[in-house]
Short mmCIF file of C-alpha atoms and ligand atoms in Angstrom, two decimals:
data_model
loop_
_atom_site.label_atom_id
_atom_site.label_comp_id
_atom_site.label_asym_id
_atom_site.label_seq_id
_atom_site.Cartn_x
_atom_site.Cartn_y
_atom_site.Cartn_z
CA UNK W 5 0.00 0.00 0.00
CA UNK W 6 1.29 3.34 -0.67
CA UNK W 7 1.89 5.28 2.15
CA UNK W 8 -0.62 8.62 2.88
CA UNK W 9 2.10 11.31 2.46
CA UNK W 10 3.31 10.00 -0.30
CA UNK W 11 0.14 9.80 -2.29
CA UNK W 12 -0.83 13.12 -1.12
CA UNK W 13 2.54 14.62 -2.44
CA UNK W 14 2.37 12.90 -5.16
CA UNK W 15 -1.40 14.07 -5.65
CA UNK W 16 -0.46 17.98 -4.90
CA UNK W 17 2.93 17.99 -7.91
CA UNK W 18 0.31 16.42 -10.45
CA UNK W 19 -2.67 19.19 -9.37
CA UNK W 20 0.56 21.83 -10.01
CA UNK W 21 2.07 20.83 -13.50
CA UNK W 22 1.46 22.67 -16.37
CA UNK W 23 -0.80 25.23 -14.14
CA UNK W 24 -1.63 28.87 -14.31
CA UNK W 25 -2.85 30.54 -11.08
CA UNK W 26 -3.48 34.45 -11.08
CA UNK W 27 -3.45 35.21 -7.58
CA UNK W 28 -4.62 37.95 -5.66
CA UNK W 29 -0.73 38.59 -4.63
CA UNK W 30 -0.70 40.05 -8.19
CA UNK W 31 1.48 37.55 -9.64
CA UNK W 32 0.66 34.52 -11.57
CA UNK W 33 1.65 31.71 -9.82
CA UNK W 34 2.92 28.86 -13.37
CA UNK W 35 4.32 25.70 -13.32
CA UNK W 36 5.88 24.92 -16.34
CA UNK W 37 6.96 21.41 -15.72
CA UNK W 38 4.78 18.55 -17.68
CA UNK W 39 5.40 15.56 -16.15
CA UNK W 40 7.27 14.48 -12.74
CA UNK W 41 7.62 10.96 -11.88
CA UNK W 42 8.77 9.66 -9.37
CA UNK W 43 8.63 6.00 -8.66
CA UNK W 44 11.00 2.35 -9.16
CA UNK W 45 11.93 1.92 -12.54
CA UNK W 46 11.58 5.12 -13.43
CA UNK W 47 14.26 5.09 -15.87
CA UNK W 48 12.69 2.85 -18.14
CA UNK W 49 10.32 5.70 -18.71
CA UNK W 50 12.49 8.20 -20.96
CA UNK W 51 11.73 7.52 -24.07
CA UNK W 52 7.76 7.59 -22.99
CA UNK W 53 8.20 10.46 -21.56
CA UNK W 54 10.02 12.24 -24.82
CA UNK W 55 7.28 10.80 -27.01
CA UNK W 56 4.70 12.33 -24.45
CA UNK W 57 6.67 15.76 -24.66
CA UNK W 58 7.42 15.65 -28.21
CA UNK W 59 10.72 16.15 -27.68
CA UNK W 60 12.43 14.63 -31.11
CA UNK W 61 15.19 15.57 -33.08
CA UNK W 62 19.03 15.82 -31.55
CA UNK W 63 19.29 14.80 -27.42
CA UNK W 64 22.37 15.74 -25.77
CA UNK W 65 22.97 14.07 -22.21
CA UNK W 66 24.92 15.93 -19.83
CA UNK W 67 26.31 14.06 -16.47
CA UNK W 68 29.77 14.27 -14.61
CA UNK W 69 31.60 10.95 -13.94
CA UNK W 70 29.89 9.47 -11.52
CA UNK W 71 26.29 10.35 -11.98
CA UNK W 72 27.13 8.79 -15.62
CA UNK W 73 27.91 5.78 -14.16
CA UNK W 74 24.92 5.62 -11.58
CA UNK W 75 22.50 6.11 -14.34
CA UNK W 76 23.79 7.86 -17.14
CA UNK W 77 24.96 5.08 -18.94
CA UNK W 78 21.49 3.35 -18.20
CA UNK W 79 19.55 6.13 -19.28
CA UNK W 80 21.38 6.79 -22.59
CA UNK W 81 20.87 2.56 -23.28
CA UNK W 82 16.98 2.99 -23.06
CA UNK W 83 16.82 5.97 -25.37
CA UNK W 84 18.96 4.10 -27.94
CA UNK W 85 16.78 0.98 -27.61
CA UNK W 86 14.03 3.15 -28.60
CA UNK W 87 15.66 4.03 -31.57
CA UNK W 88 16.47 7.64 -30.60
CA UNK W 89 20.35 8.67 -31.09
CA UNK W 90 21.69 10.75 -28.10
CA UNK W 91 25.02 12.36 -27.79
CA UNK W 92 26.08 12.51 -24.43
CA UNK W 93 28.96 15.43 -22.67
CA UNK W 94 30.42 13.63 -19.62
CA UNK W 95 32.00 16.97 -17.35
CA UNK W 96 34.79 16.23 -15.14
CA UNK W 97 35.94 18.41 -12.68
CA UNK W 98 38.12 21.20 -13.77
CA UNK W 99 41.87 20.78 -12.28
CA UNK W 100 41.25 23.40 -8.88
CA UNK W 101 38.18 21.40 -8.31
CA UNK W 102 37.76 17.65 -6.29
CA UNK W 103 34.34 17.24 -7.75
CA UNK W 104 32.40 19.42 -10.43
CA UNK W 105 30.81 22.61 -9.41
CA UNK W 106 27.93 24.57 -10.48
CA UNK W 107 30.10 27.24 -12.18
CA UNK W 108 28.78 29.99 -15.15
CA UNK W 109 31.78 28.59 -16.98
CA UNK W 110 30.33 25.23 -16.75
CA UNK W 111 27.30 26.25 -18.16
CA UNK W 112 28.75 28.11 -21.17
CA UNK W 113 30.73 24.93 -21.73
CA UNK W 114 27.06 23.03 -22.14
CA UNK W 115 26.04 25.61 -24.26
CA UNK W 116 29.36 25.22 -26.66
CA UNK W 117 28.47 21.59 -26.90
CA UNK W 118 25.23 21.47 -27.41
CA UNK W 119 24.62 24.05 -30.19
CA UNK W 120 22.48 22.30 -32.56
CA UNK W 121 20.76 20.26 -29.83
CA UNK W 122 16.92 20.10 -29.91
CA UNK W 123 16.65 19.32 -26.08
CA UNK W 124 18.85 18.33 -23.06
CA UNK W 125 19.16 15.55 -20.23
CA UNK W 126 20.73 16.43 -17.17
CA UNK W 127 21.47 13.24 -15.67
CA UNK W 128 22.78 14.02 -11.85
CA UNK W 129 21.96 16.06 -8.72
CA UNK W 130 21.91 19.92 -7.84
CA UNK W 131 25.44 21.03 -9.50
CA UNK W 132 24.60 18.87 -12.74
CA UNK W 133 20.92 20.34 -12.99
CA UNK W 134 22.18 23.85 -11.91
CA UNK W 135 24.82 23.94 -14.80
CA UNK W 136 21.95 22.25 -17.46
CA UNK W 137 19.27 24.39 -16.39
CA UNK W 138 21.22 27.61 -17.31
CA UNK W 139 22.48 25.81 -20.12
CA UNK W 140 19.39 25.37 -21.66
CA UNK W 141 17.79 28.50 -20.91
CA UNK W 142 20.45 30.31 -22.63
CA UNK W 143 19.88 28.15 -25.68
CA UNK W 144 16.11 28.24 -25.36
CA UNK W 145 15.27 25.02 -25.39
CA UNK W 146 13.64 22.49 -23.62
CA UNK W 147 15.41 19.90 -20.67
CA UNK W 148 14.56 16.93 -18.88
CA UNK W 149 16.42 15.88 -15.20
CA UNK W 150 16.63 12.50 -14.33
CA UNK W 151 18.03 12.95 -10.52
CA UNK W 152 20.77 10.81 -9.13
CA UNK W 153 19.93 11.78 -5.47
CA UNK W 154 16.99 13.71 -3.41
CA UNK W 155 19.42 15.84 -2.19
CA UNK W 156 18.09 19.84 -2.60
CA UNK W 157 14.89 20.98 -4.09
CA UNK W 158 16.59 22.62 -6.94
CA UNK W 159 15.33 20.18 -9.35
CA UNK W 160 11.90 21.95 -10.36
CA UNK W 161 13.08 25.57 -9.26
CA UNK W 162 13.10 28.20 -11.60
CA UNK W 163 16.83 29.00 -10.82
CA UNK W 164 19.99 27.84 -11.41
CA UNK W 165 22.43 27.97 -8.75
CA UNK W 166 25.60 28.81 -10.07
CA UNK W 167 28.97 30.25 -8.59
CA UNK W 168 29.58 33.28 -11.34
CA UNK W 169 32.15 36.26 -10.84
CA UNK W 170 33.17 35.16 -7.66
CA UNK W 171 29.91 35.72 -6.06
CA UNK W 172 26.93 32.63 -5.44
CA UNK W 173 24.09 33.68 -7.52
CA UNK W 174 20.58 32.35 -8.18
CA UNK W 175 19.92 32.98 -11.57
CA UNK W 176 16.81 33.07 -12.86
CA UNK W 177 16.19 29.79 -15.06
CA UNK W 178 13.14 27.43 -16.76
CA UNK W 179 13.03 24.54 -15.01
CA UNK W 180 12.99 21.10 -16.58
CA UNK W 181 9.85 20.36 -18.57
CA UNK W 182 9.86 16.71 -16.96
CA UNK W 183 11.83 15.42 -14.16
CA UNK W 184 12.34 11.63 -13.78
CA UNK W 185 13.58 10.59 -10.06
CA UNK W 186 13.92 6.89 -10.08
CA UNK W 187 13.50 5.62 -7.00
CA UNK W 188 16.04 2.56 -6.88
CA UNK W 189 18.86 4.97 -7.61
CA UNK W 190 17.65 8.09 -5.46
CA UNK W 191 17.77 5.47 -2.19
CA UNK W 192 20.93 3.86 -3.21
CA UNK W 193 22.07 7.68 -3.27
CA UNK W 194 25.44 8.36 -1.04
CA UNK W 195 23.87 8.91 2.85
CA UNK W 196 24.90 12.03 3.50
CA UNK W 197 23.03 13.66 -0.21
CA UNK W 198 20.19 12.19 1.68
CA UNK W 199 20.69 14.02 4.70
CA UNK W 200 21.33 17.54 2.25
CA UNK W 201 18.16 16.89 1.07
CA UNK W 202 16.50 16.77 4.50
CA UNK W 203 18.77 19.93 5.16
CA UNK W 204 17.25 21.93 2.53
CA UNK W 205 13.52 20.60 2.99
CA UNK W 206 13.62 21.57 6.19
CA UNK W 207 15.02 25.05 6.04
CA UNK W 208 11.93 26.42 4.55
CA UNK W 209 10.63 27.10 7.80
CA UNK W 210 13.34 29.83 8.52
CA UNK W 211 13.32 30.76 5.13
CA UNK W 212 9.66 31.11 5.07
CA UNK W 213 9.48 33.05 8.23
CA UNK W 214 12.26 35.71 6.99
CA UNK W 215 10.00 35.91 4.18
CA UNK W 216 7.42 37.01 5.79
CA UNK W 217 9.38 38.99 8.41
CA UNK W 218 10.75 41.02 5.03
CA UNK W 219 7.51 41.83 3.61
CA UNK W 220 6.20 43.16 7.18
CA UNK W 221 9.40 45.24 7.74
CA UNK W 222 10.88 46.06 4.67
CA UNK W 223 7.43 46.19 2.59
CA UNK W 224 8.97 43.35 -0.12
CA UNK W 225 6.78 40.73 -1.83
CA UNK W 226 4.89 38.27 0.30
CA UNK W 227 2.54 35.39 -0.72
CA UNK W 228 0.89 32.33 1.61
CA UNK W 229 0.32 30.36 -1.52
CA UNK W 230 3.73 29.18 -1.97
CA UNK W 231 4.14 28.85 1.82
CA UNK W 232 1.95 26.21 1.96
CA UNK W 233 2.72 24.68 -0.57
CA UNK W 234 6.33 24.20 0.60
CA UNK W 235 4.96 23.55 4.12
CA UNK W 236 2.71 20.75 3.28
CA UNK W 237 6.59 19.42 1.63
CA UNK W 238 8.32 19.88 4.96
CA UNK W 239 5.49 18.83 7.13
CA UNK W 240 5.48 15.44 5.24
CA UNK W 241 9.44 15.27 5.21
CA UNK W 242 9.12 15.83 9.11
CA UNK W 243 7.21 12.94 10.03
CA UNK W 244 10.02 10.59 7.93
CA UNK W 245 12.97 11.83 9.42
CA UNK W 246 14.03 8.29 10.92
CA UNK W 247 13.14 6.34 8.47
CA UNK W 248 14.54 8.72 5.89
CA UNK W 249 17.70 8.71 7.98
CA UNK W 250 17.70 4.65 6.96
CA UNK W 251 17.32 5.08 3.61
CA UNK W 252 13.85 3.50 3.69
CA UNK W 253 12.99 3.42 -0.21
CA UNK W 254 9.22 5.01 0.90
CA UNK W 255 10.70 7.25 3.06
CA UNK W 256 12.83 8.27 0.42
CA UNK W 257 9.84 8.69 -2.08
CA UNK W 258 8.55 11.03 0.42
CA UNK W 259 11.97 13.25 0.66
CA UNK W 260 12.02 13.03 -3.49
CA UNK W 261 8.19 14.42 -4.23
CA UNK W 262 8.96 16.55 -1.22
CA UNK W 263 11.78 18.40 -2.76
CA UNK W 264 10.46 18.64 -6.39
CA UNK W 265 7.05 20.24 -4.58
CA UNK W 266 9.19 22.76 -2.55
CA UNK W 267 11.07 23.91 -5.67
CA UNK W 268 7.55 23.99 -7.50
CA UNK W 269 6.89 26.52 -4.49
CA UNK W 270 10.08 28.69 -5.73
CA UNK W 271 9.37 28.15 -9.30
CA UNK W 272 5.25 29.74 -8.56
CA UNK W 273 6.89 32.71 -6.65
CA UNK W 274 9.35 34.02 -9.00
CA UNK W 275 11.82 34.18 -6.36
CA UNK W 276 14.08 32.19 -4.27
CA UNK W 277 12.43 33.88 -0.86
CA UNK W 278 10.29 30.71 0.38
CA UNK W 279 12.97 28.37 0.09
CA UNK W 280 16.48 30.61 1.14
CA UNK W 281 16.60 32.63 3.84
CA UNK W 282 19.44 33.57 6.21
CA UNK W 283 20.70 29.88 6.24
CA UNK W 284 20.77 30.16 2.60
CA UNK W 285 23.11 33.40 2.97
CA UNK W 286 25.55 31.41 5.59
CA UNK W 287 25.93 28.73 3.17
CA UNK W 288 26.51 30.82 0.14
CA UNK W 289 29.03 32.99 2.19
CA UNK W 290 30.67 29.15 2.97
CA UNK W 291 30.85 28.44 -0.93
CA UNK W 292 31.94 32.05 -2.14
CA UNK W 293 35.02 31.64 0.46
CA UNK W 294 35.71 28.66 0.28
CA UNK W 295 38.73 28.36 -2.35
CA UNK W 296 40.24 31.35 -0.40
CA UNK W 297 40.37 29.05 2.53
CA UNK W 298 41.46 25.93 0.69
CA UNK W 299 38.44 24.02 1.18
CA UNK W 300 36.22 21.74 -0.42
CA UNK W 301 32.46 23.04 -0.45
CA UNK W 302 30.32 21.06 1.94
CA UNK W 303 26.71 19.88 0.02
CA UNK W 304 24.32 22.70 0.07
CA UNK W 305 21.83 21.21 2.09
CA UNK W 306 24.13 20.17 4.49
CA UNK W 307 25.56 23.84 5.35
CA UNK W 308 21.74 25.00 5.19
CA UNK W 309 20.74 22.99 8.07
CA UNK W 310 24.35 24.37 10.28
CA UNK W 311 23.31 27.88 8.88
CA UNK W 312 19.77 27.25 9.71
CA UNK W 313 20.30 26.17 13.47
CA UNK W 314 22.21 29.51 14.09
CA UNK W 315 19.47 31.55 12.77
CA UNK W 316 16.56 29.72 14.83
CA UNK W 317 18.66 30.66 17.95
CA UNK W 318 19.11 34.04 17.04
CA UNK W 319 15.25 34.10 16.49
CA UNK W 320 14.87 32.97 19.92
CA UNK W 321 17.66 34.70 21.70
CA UNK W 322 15.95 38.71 19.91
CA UNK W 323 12.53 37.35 20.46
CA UNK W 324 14.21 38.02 24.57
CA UNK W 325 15.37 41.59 23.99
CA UNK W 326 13.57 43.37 21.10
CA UNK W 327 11.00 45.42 23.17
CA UNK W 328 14.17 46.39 24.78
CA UNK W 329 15.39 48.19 22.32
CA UNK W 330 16.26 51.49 21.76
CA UNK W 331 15.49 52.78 18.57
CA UNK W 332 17.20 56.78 19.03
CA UNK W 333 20.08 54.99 20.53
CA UNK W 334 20.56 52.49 17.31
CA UNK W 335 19.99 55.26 15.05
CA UNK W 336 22.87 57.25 16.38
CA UNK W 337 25.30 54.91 16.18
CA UNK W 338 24.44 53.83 12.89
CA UNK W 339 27.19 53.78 10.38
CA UNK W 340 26.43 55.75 6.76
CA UNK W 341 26.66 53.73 3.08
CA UNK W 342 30.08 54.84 2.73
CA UNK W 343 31.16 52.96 5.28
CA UNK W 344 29.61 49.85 5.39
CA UNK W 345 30.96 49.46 1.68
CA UNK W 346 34.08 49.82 3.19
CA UNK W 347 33.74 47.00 5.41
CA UNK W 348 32.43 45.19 2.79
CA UNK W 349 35.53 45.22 0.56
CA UNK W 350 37.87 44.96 3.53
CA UNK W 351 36.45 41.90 4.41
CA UNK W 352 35.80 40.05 0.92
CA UNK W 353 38.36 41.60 -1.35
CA UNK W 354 41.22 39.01 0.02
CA UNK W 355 38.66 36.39 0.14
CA UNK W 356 37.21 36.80 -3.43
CA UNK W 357 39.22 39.32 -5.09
CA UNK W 358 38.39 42.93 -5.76
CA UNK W 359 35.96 42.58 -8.87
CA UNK W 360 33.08 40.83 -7.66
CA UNK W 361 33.80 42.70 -4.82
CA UNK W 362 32.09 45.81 -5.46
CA UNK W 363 29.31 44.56 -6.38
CA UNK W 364 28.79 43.27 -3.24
CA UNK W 365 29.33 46.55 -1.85
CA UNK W 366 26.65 48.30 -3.96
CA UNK W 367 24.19 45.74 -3.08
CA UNK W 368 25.22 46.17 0.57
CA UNK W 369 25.25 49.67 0.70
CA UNK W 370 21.68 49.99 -0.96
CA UNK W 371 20.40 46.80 1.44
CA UNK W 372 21.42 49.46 4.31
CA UNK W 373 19.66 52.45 3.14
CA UNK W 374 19.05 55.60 5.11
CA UNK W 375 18.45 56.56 8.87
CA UNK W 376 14.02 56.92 7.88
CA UNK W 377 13.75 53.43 6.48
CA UNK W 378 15.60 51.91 9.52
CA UNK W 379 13.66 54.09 11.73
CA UNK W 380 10.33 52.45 9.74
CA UNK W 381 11.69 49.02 9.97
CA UNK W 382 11.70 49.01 13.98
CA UNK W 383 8.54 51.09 14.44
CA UNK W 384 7.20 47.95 12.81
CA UNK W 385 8.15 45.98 15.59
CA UNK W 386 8.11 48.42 18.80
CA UNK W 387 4.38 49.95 17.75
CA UNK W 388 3.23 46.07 18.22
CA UNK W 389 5.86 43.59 18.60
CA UNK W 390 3.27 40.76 19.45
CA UNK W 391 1.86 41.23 16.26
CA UNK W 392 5.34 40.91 14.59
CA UNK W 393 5.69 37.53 16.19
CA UNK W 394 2.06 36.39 16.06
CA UNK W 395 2.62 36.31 12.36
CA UNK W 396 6.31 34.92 12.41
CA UNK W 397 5.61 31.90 14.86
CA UNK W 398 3.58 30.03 12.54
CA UNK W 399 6.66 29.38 10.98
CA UNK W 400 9.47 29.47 12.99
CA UNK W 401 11.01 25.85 14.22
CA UNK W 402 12.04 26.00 17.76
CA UNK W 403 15.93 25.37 17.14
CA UNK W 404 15.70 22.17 19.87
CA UNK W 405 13.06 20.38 17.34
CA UNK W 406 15.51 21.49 14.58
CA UNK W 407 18.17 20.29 15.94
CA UNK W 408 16.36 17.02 16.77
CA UNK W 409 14.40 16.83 13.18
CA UNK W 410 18.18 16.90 11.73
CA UNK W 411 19.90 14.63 13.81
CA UNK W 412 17.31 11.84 13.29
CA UNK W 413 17.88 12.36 9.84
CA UNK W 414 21.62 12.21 9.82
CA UNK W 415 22.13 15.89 8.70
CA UNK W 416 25.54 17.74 10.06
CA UNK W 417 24.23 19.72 13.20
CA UNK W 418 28.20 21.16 13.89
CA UNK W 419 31.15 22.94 11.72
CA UNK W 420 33.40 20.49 12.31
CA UNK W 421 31.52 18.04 10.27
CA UNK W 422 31.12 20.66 7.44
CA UNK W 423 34.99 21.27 7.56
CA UNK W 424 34.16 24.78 8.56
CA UNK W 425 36.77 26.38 10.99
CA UNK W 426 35.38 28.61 14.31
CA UNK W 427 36.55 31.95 12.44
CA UNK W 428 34.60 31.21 9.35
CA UNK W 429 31.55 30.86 11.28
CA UNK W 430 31.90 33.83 12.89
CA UNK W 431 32.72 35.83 9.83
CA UNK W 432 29.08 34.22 8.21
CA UNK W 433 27.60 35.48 10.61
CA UNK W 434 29.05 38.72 10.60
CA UNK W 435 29.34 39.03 6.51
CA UNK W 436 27.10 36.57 4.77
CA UNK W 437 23.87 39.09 4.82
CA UNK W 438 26.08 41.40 2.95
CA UNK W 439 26.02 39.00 -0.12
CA UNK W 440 22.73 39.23 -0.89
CA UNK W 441 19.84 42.15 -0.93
CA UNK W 442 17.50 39.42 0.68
CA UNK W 443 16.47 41.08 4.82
CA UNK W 444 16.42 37.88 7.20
CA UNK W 445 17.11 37.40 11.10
CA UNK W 446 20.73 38.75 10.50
CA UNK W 447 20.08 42.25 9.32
CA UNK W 448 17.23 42.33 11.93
CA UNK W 449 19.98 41.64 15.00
CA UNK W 450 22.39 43.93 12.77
CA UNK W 451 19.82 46.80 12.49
CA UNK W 452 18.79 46.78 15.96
CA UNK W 453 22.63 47.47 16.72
CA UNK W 454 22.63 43.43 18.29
CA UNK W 455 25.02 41.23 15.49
CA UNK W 456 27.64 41.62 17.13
CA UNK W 457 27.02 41.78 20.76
CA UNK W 458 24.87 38.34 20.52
CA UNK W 459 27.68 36.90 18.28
CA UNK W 460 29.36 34.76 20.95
CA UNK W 461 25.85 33.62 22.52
CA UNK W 462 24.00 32.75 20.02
CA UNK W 463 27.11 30.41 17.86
CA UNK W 464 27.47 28.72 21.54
CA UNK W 465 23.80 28.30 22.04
CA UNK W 466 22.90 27.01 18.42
CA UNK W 467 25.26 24.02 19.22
CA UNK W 468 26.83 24.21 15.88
CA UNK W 469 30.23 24.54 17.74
CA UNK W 470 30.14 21.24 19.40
ZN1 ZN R 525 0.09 34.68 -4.70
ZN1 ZN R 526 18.43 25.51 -0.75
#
């Protein structure tokens, strides 16, 4: 018998493909993706699901070593069968790099190779769908992901990922017109993809709250539709964590449809905001820094979670002192745009050289803005600051049941097992919300004058340091 969640999940993709919602947000909330299957065997189902499509003419498959192996090779042998020819581009890591990355070069290099290509198959996980996805939208046509592993929700998002400049950006991108997640290879995936996956699920409850925190304080874009529909993913993951955590192949089923229907969520908001909030920023910060530090990127989801478990405490530990504060007093001691762009290049020009540099500083001088819309931001909260939290607590995670949710799952809870020293913790959470015009818990302790002065409490309390 199929289990409940899963049918349910599996129920709320299939209501979303190929959909159209005008909403009263103002937006229209699409779907672009056709088809999403996601069940044993479901490899065998390519060339049905090209026919379905109409997707004829020249295929090129795009994996990296391994995820050839794990099903590239298969895939490609079921598409010939059917009489199809398929070229395929097998991308190794570059010579800096231990395993491939999502990089813009990357992507250009898929675009070289597949000029003349009526549609693409990204056979692999996030950095192998990140680099097609881009790939493809650049050339304007259609692609199809078979995943390797249910380890990020990037597979039906409408962005790509990609390290470019220097800087981690989320590029807007069309996601795949059908994604195939075959169940016998997604649980066979390595254990700790698994736990990323559980990692990024998860985070969209911090994500979602500094969402909604933005739109009350800063005035940006805000709509519940997408929260749900993410919630009613994480909810679902939630109640699997153990058995997830043992690669039980239902479990896993749940994880998989879980994923694709939080990126759906993305995809119907036009933005990255309900899935990537100030976790998301910690992480990025980790990735942007980490050749400067001579380290090996830790999987997204993965850093999420570590990211995540800081930001839930600092939630918890301002929730303690923000009628406390003193707005005249924070105002005055504010620094001007000049000079946070200073900080901004003293800190990141040795870590990612000078050139993507400044961009940073723009968007972190402009993310600071003047004395009056810091002075609007905090009247938000001190006019009524139990209405700020009534609407923030639906979706905040105490960071205990985090923690717990996490652990259960197998998911790094600490640095150490990210490879992540003490200093470049502290410096995420000092620097990461510079990297990004995105407001979340860490410009909210920054703005009310608190970043700093909570640093050492809140990294000690959040039990990432253990
Ligand atoms: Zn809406
Ligand atoms: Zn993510």
């Amino acid at each position: 018998m199929t289990n409940p969640s899963l049918a349910q999940l599996q129920q709320s993709i299939q209501r979303l493909l190929g959909t159209e919602q005008p909403c009263t947000c103002g937006r229209t909330h699409a779907v672009p993706i056709r088809q999403v299957l996601v069940e044993q065997g479901a490899i065998e189902q390519v060339p049905e699901v090209l026919a379905r499509l109409g997707l004829a003419g020249q295929c090129l498959l795009v994996a990296d070593p391994t995820t050839y192996e794990v099903a590239g090779g298969q895939v490609r042998s079921v598409i010939e069968q059917d009489g199809r020819s398929v070229d395929t581009l097998v991308l190794p890591p570059t010579a800096e790099q231990q395993h491939l990355e999502a990089t813009d070069e990357a992507a250009e290099e898929v675009r070289r190779q597949a000029s003349g290509t009526d549609h693409l198959i990204a056979v692999g996980s996030g950095t192998i769908n990140d680099i097609v996805k881009l790939a493809a939208t650049r050339l304007h046509i259609p692609y199809v992901a078979v995943a390797t592993a249910p380890s990020m929700t990037g597979y039906s998002s409408a962005l790509a990922a990609v390290l470019s400049g220097g800087i981690k950006q989320a590029l807007p991108a069309q996601p795949p017109v059908a994604i195939v997640a075959d169940l016998e290879i997604l649980a066979a995936a390595p254990s700790i993809m698994i736990a990323a996956g559980v990692g990024d699920l998860i985070s969209r409850s911090l994500s979602s709250a500094d969402w909604q925190m933005s739109s009350l304080l800063v005035g940006t874009y805000f709509c519940q539709v997408p929260v749900s529909v993410i919630a009613e993913a994480d909810e679902d993951c939630r109640d699997h964590v153990a058995q997830i955590g043992q690669a039980d192949p239902e479990a896993i089923a749940v994880l998989t449809a879980g994923l694709i229907l939080a990126g759906m969520s993305i995809t119907m908001a036009q933005t990255s905001s309900p899935g990537s909030g100030g976790g998301h920023l910690i992480s990025h910060y980790w990735d942007m820094t980490a050749p400067a530090r001579g380290r090996q990127q830790a999987l997204h989801g993965c850093q999420v979670a570590v990211g995540d478990l800081v930001c839930f405490t600092l939630y918890e530990r301002l929730r303690l002192c923000l009628d406390e504060a003193d707005v005249d007093q924070v105002i005055a001691n504010r620094p001007d745009g000049d000079e946070i762009s200073a900080v901004v290049v003293g800190h990141f020009a040795p870590l990612i050289g000078r050139g993507p540099t400044v961009s940073l500083a723009t968007v972190a001088a402009e993310k600071h803005g003047n004395d009056e819309g810091l002075y609007r931001r905090l009247e938000v909260i001190t006019e009524d600051s139990g209405a700020f939290w009534a609407q923030l607590d639906p979706l905040l995670t105490p960071s205990t049941e985090a923690r717990r949710l996490l652990r259960a799952a197998g998911v790094p809870t600490t640095i150490k097992q990210l490879d992540v020293a003490p200093d470049e913790l502290i410096n995420a959470f000092r620097y990461a919300r510079y990297i990004r015009g995105r407001y979340t818990v860490l410009d909210l302790a920054y703005d009310l004058g608190l970043l700093e002065e909570l640093q050492d409490e809140v990294l000690s309390n959040s039990g990432v340091l253990l």
